[in-house]
Amino acid sequence: MVNNPIPSWPGELVDLGEQIVHVRSTPGGPAEKAVYVHGLGGSATNWTDLMDELSDVVTGHAVDLPGAGHSPEPPGGDYSIAAHARTVVALIERVADRPVHLFGNSLGGAVSVRVAAARPDLVRSLTLVSPALPDLLPRSGPARVALSTVPRLGEWAANRLSVLPAERRLNATIALCYADSGRIHPERLREAAEELRRRDGLPYAAVALVGSARGLVAEYFRRGEENLWQQAARVSAPTLIVHGRRDKLVNPRTAARAGRTFPNVRLVLLPDTGHVAQMEVPERVAREARLLIGETAPMAIGE
């Protein structure tokens, strides 16, 4: 890799009424809009390269969920999937005058499913990258996430980890999320380490991380109509689900259940990719997403 990757998209704080969030957006372009929702421990910058790949077909808005990235903590300390979904709904209503192409990775995938099921009028298409849908036989990574939700233990562990060098923690995260760490540009590593050190200085960083982990784990045991699989069955938007076969966090076998559950879905399994395909192989994810956007965007004519 010779050339440096593109810089992060410019961001600004957006007042949504009950919550202020930080949003990174591609410069004004196509009328079609996309909203991107990151996973646990991530931020809007997780979508930088995919947003670039798709900037000629959609104007992108990537949100830092409350307490993540540059977004302040939520006033009520609510990090549940439902609360995150309300934030995404408010953002869509703020940035778009028509349904959007909604993207979600991991926890952001769970949030996006809830949004698409509850507010079909806001979602033109749904692209999920390794969505964290309930799996009661999780891999070791999710099991550690569940352990971190034990009262007081999660905060204690997060605070203990924060004293380790940022590069060491970052390398452990990359080993968990990527199939091939050699795909990461050194500049991206530098940016991520710098961001991790910045987060270490925030008094609410550990609470936000553990709170969102608890919110996700709670969904694994939810029953009834609010169960995420039940909601997935009610998603009317055309859906693309991308899984990496070498995902250590979300078992790609859940793709088979997704194929049986979402009413209008196409599955893509990437053989040599991990948990964050939009970062590891953005050009491949963009190719698949572009097909979906092309199939659905013409419906906007006449709106």
mmCIF file of N, CA and C in Angstrom, residues 189-300:
data_model
loop_
_atom_site.group_PDB
_atom_site.id
_atom_site.type_symbol
_atom_site.label_atom_id
_atom_site.label_comp_id
_atom_site.label_asym_id
_atom_site.label_seq_id
_atom_site.Cartn_x
_atom_site.Cartn_y
_atom_site.Cartn_z
ATOM 1 N N LEU A 189 -4.251 2.373 11.328
ATOM 2 C CA LEU A 189 -3.841 1.929 12.656
ATOM 3 C C LEU A 189 -3.472 3.114 13.535
ATOM 4 N N ARG A 190 -2.736 4.051 12.973
ATOM 5 C CA ARG A 190 -2.349 5.242 13.730
ATOM 6 C C ARG A 190 -3.576 6.029 14.152
ATOM 7 N N GLU A 191 -4.522 6.202 13.236
ATOM 8 C CA GLU A 191 -5.748 6.936 13.552
ATOM 9 C C GLU A 191 -6.536 6.241 14.659
ATOM 10 N N ALA A 192 -6.624 4.925 14.576
ATOM 11 C CA ALA A 192 -7.402 4.176 15.562
ATOM 12 C C ALA A 192 -6.757 4.259 16.942
ATOM 13 N N ALA A 193 -5.437 4.173 17.008
ATOM 14 C CA ALA A 193 -4.749 4.271 18.296
ATOM 15 C C ALA A 193 -4.921 5.664 18.892
ATOM 16 N N GLU A 194 -4.839 6.665 18.059
ATOM 17 C CA GLU A 194 -5.034 8.040 18.525
ATOM 18 C C GLU A 194 -6.443 8.236 19.072
ATOM 19 N N GLU A 195 -7.434 7.678 18.377
ATOM 20 C CA GLU A 195 -8.816 7.790 18.828
ATOM 21 C C GLU A 195 -9.025 7.040 20.135
ATOM 22 N N LEU A 196 -8.390 5.887 20.283
ATOM 23 C CA LEU A 196 -8.523 5.115 21.512
ATOM 24 C C LEU A 196 -7.951 5.876 22.694
ATOM 25 N N ARG A 197 -6.820 6.539 22.495
ATOM 26 C CA ARG A 197 -6.232 7.341 23.567
ATOM 27 C C ARG A 197 -7.142 8.518 23.923
ATOM 28 N N ARG A 198 -7.788 9.109 22.914
ATOM 29 C CA ARG A 198 -8.717 10.204 23.192
ATOM 30 C C ARG A 198 -9.892 9.699 24.017
ATOM 31 N N ARG A 199 -10.414 8.534 23.666
ATOM 32 C CA ARG A 199 -11.541 7.963 24.398
ATOM 33 C C ARG A 199 -11.164 7.655 25.842
ATOM 34 N N ASP A 200 -9.914 7.265 26.059
ATOM 35 C CA ASP A 200 -9.474 6.959 27.418
ATOM 36 C C ASP A 200 -9.631 8.158 28.349
ATOM 37 N N GLY A 201 -9.588 9.362 27.794
ATOM 38 C CA GLY A 201 -9.699 10.564 28.608
ATOM 39 C C GLY A 201 -11.131 10.976 28.899
ATOM 40 N N LEU A 202 -12.116 10.256 28.361
ATOM 41 C CA LEU A 202 -13.518 10.608 28.580
ATOM 42 C C LEU A 202 -14.049 9.873 29.806
ATOM 43 N N PRO A 203 -14.657 10.580 30.755
ATOM 44 C CA PRO A 203 -15.107 9.933 31.994
ATOM 45 C C PRO A 203 -16.207 8.903 31.792
ATOM 46 N N TYR A 204 -16.947 8.997 30.678
ATOM 47 C CA TYR A 204 -18.065 8.087 30.459
ATOM 48 C C TYR A 204 -17.757 6.974 29.463
ATOM 49 N N ALA A 205 -16.527 6.892 28.974
ATOM 50 C CA ALA A 205 -16.206 5.931 27.912
ATOM 51 C C ALA A 205 -16.494 4.487 28.332
ATOM 52 N N ALA A 206 -16.037 4.093 29.525
ATOM 53 C CA ALA A 206 -16.248 2.712 29.975
ATOM 54 C C ALA A 206 -17.728 2.436 30.198
ATOM 55 N N VAL A 207 -18.441 3.383 30.788
ATOM 56 C CA VAL A 207 -19.874 3.206 31.042
ATOM 57 C C VAL A 207 -20.633 3.042 29.729
ATOM 58 N N ALA A 208 -20.274 3.844 28.726
ATOM 59 C CA ALA A 208 -20.949 3.771 27.436
ATOM 60 C C ALA A 208 -20.716 2.417 26.770
ATOM 61 N N LEU A 209 -19.487 1.940 26.809
ATOM 62 C CA LEU A 209 -19.168 0.662 26.180
ATOM 63 C C LEU A 209 -19.905 -0.481 26.865
ATOM 64 N N VAL A 210 -19.825 -0.520 28.181
ATOM 65 C CA VAL A 210 -20.478 -1.596 28.923
ATOM 66 C C VAL A 210 -21.993 -1.475 28.817
ATOM 67 N N GLY A 211 -22.507 -0.251 28.827
ATOM 68 C CA GLY A 211 -23.954 -0.051 28.711
ATOM 69 C C GLY A 211 -24.487 -0.564 27.393
ATOM 70 N N SER A 212 -23.788 -0.284 26.294
ATOM 71 C CA SER A 212 -24.232 -0.786 24.993
ATOM 72 C C SER A 212 -24.107 -2.305 24.912
ATOM 73 N N ALA A 213 -23.065 -2.869 25.557
ATOM 74 C CA ALA A 213 -22.919 -4.326 25.593
ATOM 75 C C ALA A 213 -24.094 -4.953 26.347
ATOM 76 N N ARG A 214 -24.467 -4.342 27.451
ATOM 77 C CA ARG A 214 -25.615 -4.857 28.207
ATOM 78 C C ARG A 214 -26.898 -4.769 27.392
ATOM 79 N N GLY A 215 -27.044 -3.663 26.676
ATOM 80 C CA GLY A 215 -28.234 -3.501 25.849
ATOM 81 C C GLY A 215 -28.329 -4.569 24.785
ATOM 82 N N LEU A 216 -27.178 -4.936 24.204
ATOM 83 C CA LEU A 216 -27.172 -5.964 23.166
ATOM 84 C C LEU A 216 -27.462 -7.342 23.755
ATOM 85 N N VAL A 217 -26.816 -7.666 24.864
ATOM 86 C CA VAL A 217 -27.024 -8.982 25.476
ATOM 87 C C VAL A 217 -28.480 -9.153 25.909
ATOM 88 N N ALA A 218 -29.104 -8.084 26.377
ATOM 89 C CA ALA A 218 -30.508 -8.162 26.790
ATOM 90 C C ALA A 218 -31.394 -8.614 25.639
ATOM 91 N N GLU A 219 -31.025 -8.233 24.404
ATOM 92 C CA GLU A 219 -31.826 -8.612 23.240
ATOM 93 C C GLU A 219 -31.752 -10.113 22.954
ATOM 94 N N TYR A 220 -30.689 -10.758 23.385
ATOM 95 C CA TYR A 220 -30.537 -12.184 23.133
ATOM 96 C C TYR A 220 -31.574 -12.996 23.913
ATOM 97 N N PHE A 221 -32.110 -12.392 24.978
ATOM 98 C CA PHE A 221 -33.050 -13.128 25.827
ATOM 99 C C PHE A 221 -34.464 -12.540 25.766
ATOM 100 N N ARG A 222 -34.681 -11.578 24.879
ATOM 101 C CA ARG A 222 -36.001 -10.973 24.771
ATOM 102 C C ARG A 222 -36.959 -11.923 24.045
ATOM 103 N N ARG A 223 -38.170 -11.979 24.538
ATOM 104 C CA ARG A 223 -39.177 -12.843 23.936
ATOM 105 C C ARG A 223 -40.308 -11.984 23.369
ATOM 106 N N GLY A 224 -41.197 -12.622 22.612
ATOM 107 C CA GLY A 224 -42.374 -11.929 22.119
ATOM 108 C C GLY A 224 -42.099 -11.115 20.866
ATOM 109 N N GLU A 225 -42.987 -10.181 20.574
ATOM 110 C CA GLU A 225 -42.927 -9.424 19.328
ATOM 111 C C GLU A 225 -41.715 -8.521 19.234
ATOM 112 N N GLU A 226 -41.110 -8.186 20.370
ATOM 113 C CA GLU A 226 -39.937 -7.311 20.365
ATOM 114 C C GLU A 226 -38.636 -8.075 20.138
ATOM 115 N N ASN A 227 -38.707 -9.395 20.101
ATOM 116 C CA ASN A 227 -37.516 -10.186 19.792
ATOM 117 C C ASN A 227 -37.007 -9.804 18.400
ATOM 118 N N LEU A 228 -35.696 -9.663 18.248
ATOM 119 C CA LEU A 228 -35.147 -9.161 16.990
ATOM 120 C C LEU A 228 -35.436 -10.087 15.810
ATOM 121 N N TRP A 229 -35.508 -11.385 16.038
ATOM 122 C CA TRP A 229 -35.845 -12.284 14.934
ATOM 123 C C TRP A 229 -37.309 -12.103 14.524
ATOM 124 N N GLN A 230 -38.170 -11.852 15.513
ATOM 125 C CA GLN A 230 -39.556 -11.567 15.198
ATOM 126 C C GLN A 230 -39.667 -10.270 14.388
ATOM 127 N N GLN A 231 -38.851 -9.295 14.770
ATOM 128 C CA GLN A 231 -38.872 -8.030 14.041
ATOM 129 C C GLN A 231 -38.280 -8.190 12.647
ATOM 130 N N ALA A 232 -37.244 -9.015 12.521
ATOM 131 C CA ALA A 232 -36.655 -9.263 11.204
ATOM 132 C C ALA A 232 -37.696 -9.796 10.233
ATOM 133 N N ALA A 233 -38.605 -10.626 10.731
ATOM 134 C CA ALA A 233 -39.651 -11.206 9.874
ATOM 135 C C ALA A 233 -40.637 -10.150 9.390
ATOM 136 N N ARG A 234 -40.631 -8.979 10.029
ATOM 137 C CA ARG A 234 -41.551 -7.915 9.641
ATOM 138 C C ARG A 234 -40.874 -6.821 8.808
ATOM 139 N N VAL A 235 -39.606 -6.979 8.497
ATOM 140 C CA VAL A 235 -38.897 -5.982 7.699
ATOM 141 C C VAL A 235 -39.368 -6.076 6.246
ATOM 142 N N SER A 236 -39.931 -5.009 5.739
ATOM 143 C CA SER A 236 -40.442 -5.018 4.367
ATOM 144 C C SER A 236 -39.408 -4.528 3.357
ATOM 145 N N ALA A 237 -38.397 -3.821 3.800
ATOM 146 C CA ALA A 237 -37.394 -3.277 2.881
ATOM 147 C C ALA A 237 -36.541 -4.393 2.285
ATOM 148 N N PRO A 238 -36.188 -4.307 1.005
ATOM 149 C CA PRO A 238 -35.231 -5.257 0.427
ATOM 150 C C PRO A 238 -33.943 -5.241 1.246
ATOM 151 N N THR A 239 -33.440 -6.419 1.560
ATOM 152 C CA THR A 239 -32.349 -6.545 2.525
ATOM 153 C C THR A 239 -31.169 -7.303 1.940
ATOM 154 N N LEU A 240 -29.982 -6.788 2.218
ATOM 155 C CA LEU A 240 -28.725 -7.461 1.878
ATOM 156 C C LEU A 240 -28.020 -7.792 3.185
ATOM 157 N N ILE A 241 -27.614 -9.044 3.357
ATOM 158 C CA ILE A 241 -26.859 -9.439 4.543
ATOM 159 C C ILE A 241 -25.511 -9.980 4.108
ATOM 160 N N VAL A 242 -24.456 -9.354 4.621
ATOM 161 C CA VAL A 242 -23.081 -9.739 4.299
ATOM 162 C C VAL A 242 -22.442 -10.351 5.537
ATOM 163 N N HIS A 243 -21.951 -11.558 5.393
ATOM 164 C CA HIS A 243 -21.243 -12.232 6.487
ATOM 165 C C HIS A 243 -19.848 -12.635 6.017
ATOM 166 N N GLY A 244 -18.899 -12.533 6.919
ATOM 167 C CA GLY A 244 -17.571 -13.079 6.658
ATOM 168 C C GLY A 244 -17.489 -14.488 7.220
ATOM 169 N N ARG A 245 -17.037 -15.418 6.426
ATOM 170 C CA ARG A 245 -16.961 -16.810 6.900
ATOM 171 C C ARG A 245 -15.954 -16.968 8.042
ATOM 172 N N ARG A 246 -15.016 -16.020 8.164
ATOM 173 C CA ARG A 246 -14.006 -16.109 9.224
ATOM 174 C C ARG A 246 -14.318 -15.132 10.360
ATOM 175 N N ASP A 247 -15.573 -14.822 10.525
ATOM 176 C CA ASP A 247 -16.035 -13.948 11.604
ATOM 177 C C ASP A 247 -15.895 -14.678 12.939
ATOM 178 N N LYS A 248 -15.154 -14.094 13.876
ATOM 179 C CA LYS A 248 -14.963 -14.701 15.193
ATOM 180 C C LYS A 248 -16.010 -14.239 16.196
ATOM 181 N N LEU A 249 -16.829 -13.268 15.824
ATOM 182 C CA LEU A 249 -17.805 -12.701 16.757
ATOM 183 C C LEU A 249 -19.235 -13.143 16.465
ATOM 184 N N VAL A 250 -19.670 -12.963 15.239
ATOM 185 C CA VAL A 250 -21.012 -13.397 14.849
ATOM 186 C C VAL A 250 -20.871 -14.635 13.958
ATOM 187 N N ASN A 251 -21.436 -15.734 14.407
ATOM 188 C CA ASN A 251 -21.299 -16.973 13.657
ATOM 189 C C ASN A 251 -22.019 -16.847 12.316
ATOM 190 N N PRO A 252 -21.314 -17.070 11.207
ATOM 191 C CA PRO A 252 -21.960 -16.940 9.892
ATOM 192 C C PRO A 252 -23.091 -17.929 9.664
ATOM 193 N N ARG A 253 -23.231 -18.930 10.537
ATOM 194 C CA ARG A 253 -24.373 -19.843 10.387
ATOM 195 C C ARG A 253 -25.698 -19.105 10.583
ATOM 196 N N THR A 254 -25.655 -17.955 11.284
ATOM 197 C CA THR A 254 -26.896 -17.194 11.470
ATOM 198 C C THR A 254 -27.408 -16.651 10.144
ATOM 199 N N ALA A 255 -26.544 -16.625 9.125
ATOM 200 C CA ALA A 255 -26.988 -16.167 7.810
ATOM 201 C C ALA A 255 -28.094 -17.075 7.274
ATOM 202 N N ALA A 256 -27.995 -18.373 7.548
ATOM 203 C CA ALA A 256 -29.019 -19.302 7.071
ATOM 204 C C ALA A 256 -30.367 -18.977 7.705
ATOM 205 N N ARG A 257 -30.357 -18.690 8.999
ATOM 206 C CA ARG A 257 -31.620 -18.323 9.657
ATOM 207 C C ARG A 257 -32.137 -16.999 9.101
ATOM 208 N N ALA A 258 -31.217 -16.061 8.856
ATOM 209 C CA ALA A 258 -31.636 -14.782 8.281
ATOM 210 C C ALA A 258 -32.298 -14.986 6.931
ATOM 211 N N GLY A 259 -31.743 -15.902 6.136
ATOM 212 C CA GLY A 259 -32.314 -16.181 4.827
ATOM 213 C C GLY A 259 -33.726 -16.724 4.911
ATOM 214 N N ARG A 260 -34.030 -17.418 6.009
ATOM 215 C CA ARG A 260 -35.380 -17.959 6.192
ATOM 216 C C ARG A 260 -36.324 -16.948 6.834
ATOM 217 N N THR A 261 -35.762 -15.888 7.420
ATOM 218 C CA THR A 261 -36.569 -14.992 8.258
ATOM 219 C C THR A 261 -36.933 -13.689 7.570
ATOM 220 N N PHE A 262 -35.960 -12.998 6.997
ATOM 221 C CA PHE A 262 -36.252 -11.732 6.327
ATOM 222 C C PHE A 262 -37.075 -12.013 5.077
ATOM 223 N N PRO A 263 -38.143 -11.269 4.852
ATOM 224 C CA PRO A 263 -39.035 -11.561 3.723
ATOM 225 C C PRO A 263 -38.406 -11.385 2.345
ATOM 226 N N ASN A 264 -37.523 -10.400 2.208
ATOM 227 C CA ASN A 264 -36.958 -10.077 0.894
ATOM 228 C C ASN A 264 -35.458 -9.866 1.075
ATOM 229 N N VAL A 265 -34.684 -10.948 1.012
ATOM 230 C CA VAL A 265 -33.280 -10.887 1.435
ATOM 231 C C VAL A 265 -32.363 -11.580 0.443
ATOM 232 N N ARG A 266 -31.158 -11.043 0.332
ATOM 233 C CA ARG A 266 -30.085 -11.690 -0.429
ATOM 234 C C ARG A 266 -28.891 -11.830 0.503
ATOM 235 N N LEU A 267 -28.319 -13.023 0.555
ATOM 236 C CA LEU A 267 -27.186 -13.313 1.426
ATOM 237 C C LEU A 267 -25.894 -13.349 0.626
ATOM 238 N N VAL A 268 -24.839 -12.768 1.200
ATOM 239 C CA VAL A 268 -23.515 -12.820 0.598
ATOM 240 C C VAL A 268 -22.539 -13.284 1.672
ATOM 241 N N LEU A 269 -21.866 -14.411 1.426
ATOM 242 C CA LEU A 269 -20.852 -14.928 2.341
ATOM 243 C C LEU A 269 -19.481 -14.704 1.723
ATOM 244 N N LEU A 270 -18.641 -13.953 2.427
ATOM 245 C CA LEU A 270 -17.296 -13.663 1.940
ATOM 246 C C LEU A 270 -16.324 -14.642 2.585
ATOM 247 N N PRO A 271 -15.642 -15.457 1.805
ATOM 248 C CA PRO A 271 -14.876 -16.577 2.360
ATOM 249 C C PRO A 271 -13.659 -16.180 3.182
ATOM 250 N N ASP A 272 -13.053 -15.036 2.911
ATOM 251 C CA ASP A 272 -11.782 -14.689 3.548
ATOM 252 C C ASP A 272 -11.891 -13.401 4.359
ATOM 253 N N THR A 273 -13.040 -13.178 4.985
ATOM 254 C CA THR A 273 -13.309 -11.912 5.651
ATOM 255 C C THR A 273 -13.837 -12.161 7.056
ATOM 256 N N GLY A 274 -13.586 -11.191 7.944
ATOM 257 C CA GLY A 274 -14.019 -11.304 9.325
ATOM 258 C C GLY A 274 -15.279 -10.524 9.630
ATOM 259 N N HIS A 275 -15.278 -9.869 10.797
ATOM 260 C CA HIS A 275 -16.487 -9.277 11.363
ATOM 261 C C HIS A 275 -16.828 -7.897 10.801
ATOM 262 N N VAL A 276 -15.843 -7.209 10.260
ATOM 263 C CA VAL A 276 -16.072 -5.828 9.794
ATOM 264 C C VAL A 276 -15.738 -5.740 8.308
ATOM 265 N N ALA A 277 -16.514 -6.431 7.503
ATOM 266 C CA ALA A 277 -16.231 -6.496 6.064
ATOM 267 C C ALA A 277 -16.214 -5.119 5.424
ATOM 268 N N GLN A 278 -17.010 -4.189 5.947
ATOM 269 C CA GLN A 278 -17.043 -2.844 5.356
ATOM 270 C C GLN A 278 -15.726 -2.113 5.539
ATOM 271 N N MET A 279 -14.913 -2.551 6.501
ATOM 272 C CA MET A 279 -13.586 -1.986 6.713
ATOM 273 C C MET A 279 -12.507 -2.834 6.052
ATOM 274 N N GLU A 280 -12.676 -4.143 6.099
ATOM 275 C CA GLU A 280 -11.650 -5.057 5.593
ATOM 276 C C GLU A 280 -11.653 -5.136 4.070
ATOM 277 N N VAL A 281 -12.843 -5.212 3.482
ATOM 278 C CA VAL A 281 -12.960 -5.295 2.017
ATOM 279 C C VAL A 281 -14.073 -4.356 1.548
ATOM 280 N N PRO A 282 -13.924 -3.046 1.746
ATOM 281 C CA PRO A 282 -15.016 -2.115 1.427
ATOM 282 C C PRO A 282 -15.457 -2.162 -0.023
ATOM 283 N N GLU A 283 -14.525 -2.444 -0.934
ATOM 284 C CA GLU A 283 -14.898 -2.463 -2.343
ATOM 285 C C GLU A 283 -15.842 -3.620 -2.649
ATOM 286 N N ARG A 284 -15.676 -4.745 -1.952
ATOM 287 C CA ARG A 284 -16.573 -5.885 -2.181
ATOM 288 C C ARG A 284 -17.963 -5.623 -1.599
ATOM 289 N N VAL A 285 -17.998 -5.057 -0.402
ATOM 290 C CA VAL A 285 -19.287 -4.726 0.193
ATOM 291 C C VAL A 285 -19.996 -3.676 -0.659
ATOM 292 N N ALA A 286 -19.235 -2.694 -1.148
ATOM 293 C CA ALA A 286 -19.822 -1.646 -1.992
ATOM 294 C C ALA A 286 -20.423 -2.233 -3.259
ATOM 295 N N ARG A 287 -19.762 -3.210 -3.845
ATOM 296 C CA ARG A 287 -20.267 -3.816 -5.073
ATOM 297 C C ARG A 287 -21.636 -4.451 -4.839
ATOM 298 N N GLU A 288 -21.774 -5.146 -3.719
ATOM 299 C CA GLU A 288 -23.054 -5.782 -3.407
ATOM 300 C C GLU A 288 -24.110 -4.744 -3.031
ATOM 301 N N ALA A 289 -23.714 -3.753 -2.240
ATOM 302 C CA ALA A 289 -24.663 -2.715 -1.828
ATOM 303 C C ALA A 289 -25.130 -1.885 -3.015
ATOM 304 N N ARG A 290 -24.231 -1.656 -3.947
ATOM 305 C CA ARG A 290 -24.577 -0.864 -5.135
ATOM 306 C C ARG A 290 -25.690 -1.560 -5.941
ATOM 307 N N LEU A 291 -25.660 -2.879 -5.979
ATOM 308 C CA LEU A 291 -26.713 -3.616 -6.668
ATOM 309 C C LEU A 291 -28.060 -3.376 -5.995
ATOM 310 N N LEU A 292 -28.061 -3.440 -4.670
ATOM 311 C CA LEU A 292 -29.302 -3.239 -3.932
ATOM 312 C C LEU A 292 -29.818 -1.811 -4.095
ATOM 313 N N ILE A 293 -28.924 -0.856 -3.991
ATOM 314 C CA ILE A 293 -29.324 0.557 -4.152
ATOM 315 C C ILE A 293 -29.881 0.791 -5.546
ATOM 316 N N GLY A 294 -29.237 0.208 -6.542
ATOM 317 C CA GLY A 294 -29.716 0.362 -7.920
ATOM 318 C C GLY A 294 -31.086 -0.235 -8.134
ATOM 319 N N GLU A 295 -31.398 -1.317 -7.423
ATOM 320 C CA GLU A 295 -32.690 -1.978 -7.569
ATOM 321 C C GLU A 295 -33.808 -1.189 -6.887
ATOM 322 N N THR A 296 -33.454 -0.461 -5.832
ATOM 323 C CA THR A 296 -34.493 0.206 -5.026
ATOM 324 C C THR A 296 -34.586 1.704 -5.226
ATOM 325 N N ALA A 297 -33.481 2.364 -5.561
ATOM 326 C CA ALA A 297 -33.480 3.821 -5.673
ATOM 327 C C ALA A 297 -34.466 4.354 -6.713
ATOM 328 N N PRO A 298 -34.681 3.686 -7.864
ATOM 329 C CA PRO A 298 -35.627 4.240 -8.850
ATOM 330 C C PRO A 298 -37.025 4.479 -8.302
ATOM 331 N N MET A 299 -37.369 3.802 -7.204
ATOM 332 C CA MET A 299 -38.695 4.012 -6.630
ATOM 333 C C MET A 299 -38.868 5.428 -6.123
ATOM 334 N N ALA A 300 -37.714 6.139 -5.959
ATOM 335 C CA ALA A 300 -37.789 7.509 -5.463
ATOM 336 C C ALA A 300 -38.349 8.456 -6.498
#
